[in-house]
Amino acid sequence: MIPASVRFDQSTLTTLLDIDPLVQEYRAFFSLFDWSVVDHWLARRSKCCGSHGHPLTAYLKAFLLRIKEGLLYAKQLRDFLCRHPLLIIELGFHLQLDPSADYGFDVERTLPTRYWFGEKLRQLDHTLLTDLLAATVAALKQEIPGLGEVVAFDVKHIYAWVKENNWRAYVGERYDKTRIPVGDPDCKLGVKRSTNQEQDDGSTQEKKELLWGYGSGVAAATTPDYGDVVLAEKTLPFNEGDVTYFRPLYQQSVMALEQFPTHITADAAYDAWYVYDTVARRGGMAAVPLNARSTTTFDPDGTPLCPIGLRMQPTFHYAHPNGYRARRYRCPLLVPHATGGTCDHEQFRKGKGCHKEINDEPGGRTRLLMDRASPLYKAIYTQRTSCERINSQAKELGIEHPRVHNGRSVANLNTLIYLVINVRALLRVKSINRGLLQIR
């Protein structure tokens, strides 16, 4: 709605909106979002509850503006909007009309309070934000041929806004995981970094860097010409392992792309059979470093070798408690029948012989037999840096130190940050494509 005042009539205010640089910047920015996603969400919700107050899109646009302008606190957002009344009109807040005011409405009475801005951020349905992110992926896919053929995965640490993370504040038992921080009851204690330090006597001692907070998992894709985009994201408490993020991120990526990625890549924290399995069944590669947990060696066909280098004998399959199909291999000197050969291994002297339990799923086999020195592996693994660049952009937008006090607000802020990153990418991609289509 365009108001009118004793100073400006509606036509004048319309002209001011059309020429104001900040309004024009955000009008172009918001035009790249698929707001029909919000309409569909509201249509489903209207069956069980009514709507009141300002439009949901006005809040969403305000929160996106908060991210883009680097405003850490709800009060800073409110103060910024108070200084730019034309933006309040453009965002779509319901105006409290006052013809005596310069712009025809009372700014203070129109805007929600600082508290309600924070509360509304907490109350946002995260599914709605995820759907908006998926819509940006769909828009990017239309512009970028082959987007998502290779998907990279990573996790970014986030410091909770609690005094336990502030070294200037005295805290008794700072890293006692049983003591819930008052500043954010949803955050958890986790290990940011673990290193081995050499001691004076030549031994090594593990040193862990701990923090209270969250992890932001991200799935990203990159192309040489267009740069990096976010395909999916997931926020969890920081005590969750990196590989925990994989399945929800992979599922979101497939849904957003409407196709399965050909290859995936991640660091050694994602070295799990089911990570490889997602692409191995379709002939793809999961370029993930091997986090060796055993010294078993294999023949090229995948048959394990016993400690003295003999091919072990396969016996039977069974369902492993960890959810995969496994196969047991036995000592070739005893199975299927004794050959008369001897071995000095302790298990052979006991009469049982060695045995190995091998994951017989395609992902389990691929994990052990993949050629990690091949050119294809190296080319795919190089694309893992797309996540690092996305994390760097997210850090610049404030993801590392959110100024909110609960997990829902942290998760919503994270998704809003990735929305800003993707829309910036969409602006860049459209500009590149326009340049390619120009007649020279």
Coordinates of N, CA, C and O in Angstrom, one line a residue, residues 309-371:
G309 N 49.5 -63.6 3.7 CA 49.4 -63.3 2.3 C 48.6 -64.2 1.4 O 48.6 -64.1 0.2
L310 N 47.8 -65.2 2.0 CA 47.0 -66.1 1.2 C 45.6 -65.6 1.0 O 45.1 -64.9 1.9
R311 N 45.0 -65.9 -0.1 CA 43.6 -65.5 -0.4 C 42.7 -66.3 0.6 O 42.8 -67.5 0.6
M312 N 41.9 -65.5 1.3 CA 41.0 -66.2 2.2 C 39.8 -66.8 1.5 O 39.4 -66.4 0.4
Q313 N 39.1 -67.7 2.2 CA 38.0 -68.5 1.6 C 36.7 -67.9 2.0 O 36.4 -67.8 3.1
P314 N 35.9 -67.5 1.0 CA 34.5 -66.9 1.3 C 33.6 -68.0 1.8 O 33.7 -69.2 1.3
T315 N 32.8 -67.7 2.8 CA 31.8 -68.7 3.3 C 30.4 -68.3 3.1 O 29.8 -68.6 2.1
F316 N 29.8 -67.5 4.0 CA 28.4 -67.1 4.0 C 28.2 -65.7 4.2 O 29.0 -64.9 4.7
H317 N 27.0 -65.2 3.7 CA 26.6 -63.8 3.9 C 25.7 -63.8 5.1 O 25.0 -64.8 5.5
Y318 N 25.6 -62.6 5.7 CA 24.7 -62.4 6.9 C 24.4 -60.9 7.0 O 25.1 -60.1 6.4
A319 N 23.3 -60.6 7.7 CA 23.0 -59.2 7.9 C 23.7 -58.6 9.1 O 23.5 -59.1 10.3
H320 N 24.6 -57.7 8.9 CA 25.4 -57.1 9.9 C 24.6 -56.2 10.8 O 23.7 -55.5 10.3
P321 N 24.8 -56.1 12.1 CA 24.0 -55.2 13.0 C 24.1 -53.8 12.6 O 23.2 -53.0 12.9
N322 N 25.1 -53.4 11.9 CA 25.2 -52.0 11.4 C 24.5 -51.7 10.1 O 24.6 -50.6 9.6
G323 N 23.7 -52.6 9.7 CA 22.8 -52.3 8.6 C 23.2 -52.7 7.2 O 22.6 -52.3 6.2
Y324 N 24.3 -53.4 7.0 CA 24.8 -53.8 5.7 C 24.9 -55.3 5.6 O 24.9 -56.1 6.6
R325 N 25.0 -55.8 4.3 CA 25.2 -57.2 4.0 C 26.7 -57.5 4.1 O 27.5 -56.9 3.4
A326 N 27.0 -58.4 5.0 CA 28.4 -58.7 5.2 C 28.7 -60.2 4.7 O 27.8 -61.0 4.6
R327 N 30.0 -60.4 4.5 CA 30.4 -61.8 4.1 C 31.6 -62.2 5.0 O 32.5 -61.4 5.2
R328 N 31.6 -63.4 5.4 CA 32.7 -63.9 6.3 C 33.6 -64.7 5.4 O 33.3 -65.5 4.6
Y329 N 34.9 -64.4 5.7 CA 36.0 -65.1 5.0 C 36.8 -65.9 6.1 O 37.1 -65.4 7.2
R330 N 37.2 -67.1 5.7 CA 37.9 -68.0 6.7 C 39.3 -68.3 6.2 O 39.7 -68.1 5.0
C331 N 40.1 -68.9 7.0 CA 41.4 -69.3 6.7 C 41.5 -70.3 5.6 O 40.8 -71.4 5.6
P332 N 42.3 -70.1 4.5 CA 42.3 -71.0 3.4 C 43.0 -72.3 3.7 O 42.9 -73.2 2.9
L333 N 43.7 -72.4 4.8 CA 44.4 -73.6 5.1 C 43.4 -74.6 5.8 O 43.7 -75.8 5.9
L334 N 42.2 -74.1 6.3 CA 41.3 -74.9 7.0 C 39.9 -75.0 6.3 O 39.2 -76.0 6.6
V335 N 39.6 -74.1 5.4 CA 38.3 -74.0 4.8 C 38.5 -74.0 3.3 O 39.4 -73.3 2.8
P336 N 37.7 -74.8 2.5 CA 36.6 -75.7 2.9 C 37.1 -77.0 3.6 O 36.3 -77.7 4.2
H337 N 38.4 -77.3 3.5 CA 38.9 -78.5 4.2 C 40.4 -78.2 4.4 O 41.0 -77.4 3.8
A338 N 40.9 -78.9 5.4 CA 42.3 -78.8 5.8 C 43.2 -79.2 4.7 O 43.0 -80.3 4.1
T339 N 44.2 -78.4 4.4 CA 45.1 -78.6 3.3 C 46.4 -79.3 3.8 O 47.2 -79.7 3.0
G340 N 46.6 -79.3 5.1 CA 47.8 -79.8 5.7 C 48.9 -78.7 5.9 O 49.9 -79.0 6.5
G341 N 48.6 -77.5 5.4 CA 49.6 -76.4 5.6 C 49.6 -75.9 7.0 O 48.6 -76.2 7.8
T342 N 50.6 -75.2 7.4 CA 50.7 -74.7 8.8 C 50.9 -73.2 8.7 O 51.3 -72.6 7.7
C343 N 50.6 -72.6 9.9 CA 50.8 -71.2 10.1 C 51.1 -70.9 11.5 O 50.6 -71.6 12.4
D344 N 51.9 -69.9 11.8 CA 52.3 -69.5 13.1 C 51.3 -68.6 13.8 O 51.6 -68.2 15.0
H345 N 50.3 -68.2 13.1 CA 49.3 -67.2 13.7 C 48.6 -67.9 14.9 O 48.3 -69.1 14.9
E346 N 48.3 -67.1 15.9 CA 47.7 -67.6 17.2 C 46.4 -68.3 16.9 O 46.1 -69.3 17.5
Q347 N 45.6 -67.7 16.0 CA 44.3 -68.3 15.7 C 44.4 -69.7 15.1 O 43.6 -70.5 15.3
F348 N 45.4 -69.9 14.3 CA 45.6 -71.2 13.6 C 46.0 -72.2 14.6 O 45.6 -73.4 14.6
R349 N 46.9 -71.8 15.6 CA 47.3 -72.7 16.7 C 46.1 -73.2 17.5 O 46.1 -74.3 18.1
K350 N 45.1 -72.3 17.6 CA 43.9 -72.6 18.4 C 42.9 -73.6 17.6 O 42.0 -74.1 18.1
G351 N 43.2 -73.8 16.3 CA 42.4 -74.6 15.5 C 41.3 -73.9 14.8 O 40.5 -74.6 14.0
K352 N 41.1 -72.6 15.0 CA 40.0 -71.9 14.3 C 40.5 -71.2 13.0 O 39.7 -71.1 12.1
G353 N 41.7 -70.7 13.0 CA 42.2 -70.0 11.8 C 41.6 -68.6 11.8 O 40.7 -68.2 12.6
C354 N 42.2 -67.7 11.0 CA 41.8 -66.3 10.9 C 40.4 -66.2 10.2 O 40.1 -67.1 9.4
H355 N 39.7 -65.2 10.5 CA 38.5 -64.9 9.8 C 38.3 -63.4 9.6 O 38.8 -62.6 10.5
K356 N 37.7 -63.0 8.6 CA 37.5 -61.5 8.3 C 36.0 -61.3 8.0 O 35.4 -62.1 7.3
E357 N 35.4 -60.2 8.5 CA 34.0 -59.9 8.2 C 34.1 -58.7 7.2 O 34.6 -57.6 7.6
I358 N 33.7 -58.8 6.0 CA 33.8 -57.8 4.9 C 32.5 -57.3 4.5 O 31.5 -58.1 4.3
N359 N 32.3 -56.0 4.5 CA 31.1 -55.3 4.0 C 31.0 -55.7 2.5 O 31.8 -55.3 1.7
D360 N 29.9 -56.4 2.2 CA 29.7 -56.8 0.8 C 28.7 -56.0 0.0 O 28.3 -56.4 -1.1
E361 N 28.3 -54.8 0.5 CA 27.5 -53.8 -0.2 C 28.4 -53.2 -1.3 O 29.7 -53.1 -1.1
P362 N 27.8 -52.7 -2.4 CA 28.7 -52.0 -3.4 C 29.5 -50.8 -2.8 O 30.6 -50.6 -3.1
G363 N 28.9 -50.1 -1.8 CA 29.6 -49.0 -1.2 C 30.7 -49.5 -0.3 O 31.8 -48.9 -0.3
G364 N 30.5 -50.6 0.4 CA 31.6 -51.2 1.2 C 32.8 -51.7 0.4 O 33.9 -51.5 0.7
R365 N 32.5 -52.3 -0.8 CA 33.5 -52.8 -1.6 C 34.3 -51.6 -2.3 O 35.5 -51.6 -2.3
T366 N 33.5 -50.6 -2.7 CA 34.1 -49.4 -3.4 C 35.0 -48.7 -2.4 O 36.1 -48.2 -2.8
R367 N 34.6 -48.6 -1.2 CA 35.4 -47.9 -0.2 C 36.8 -48.5 -0.1 O 37.8 -47.8 0.1
L368 N 36.9 -49.8 -0.1 CA 38.2 -50.5 0.1 C 39.0 -50.6 -1.1 O 40.2 -50.6 -1.1
L369 N 38.4 -50.7 -2.3 CA 39.1 -51.0 -3.5 C 39.3 -49.8 -4.4 O 39.9 -49.9 -5.5
M370 N 38.7 -48.6 -4.1 CA 38.9 -47.4 -5.0 C 40.3 -47.0 -5.1 O 41.1 -47.0 -4.2
D371 N 40.6 -46.6 -6.4 CA 42.0 -46.1 -6.7 C 42.0 -44.6 -6.4 O 41.6 -43.8 -7.2

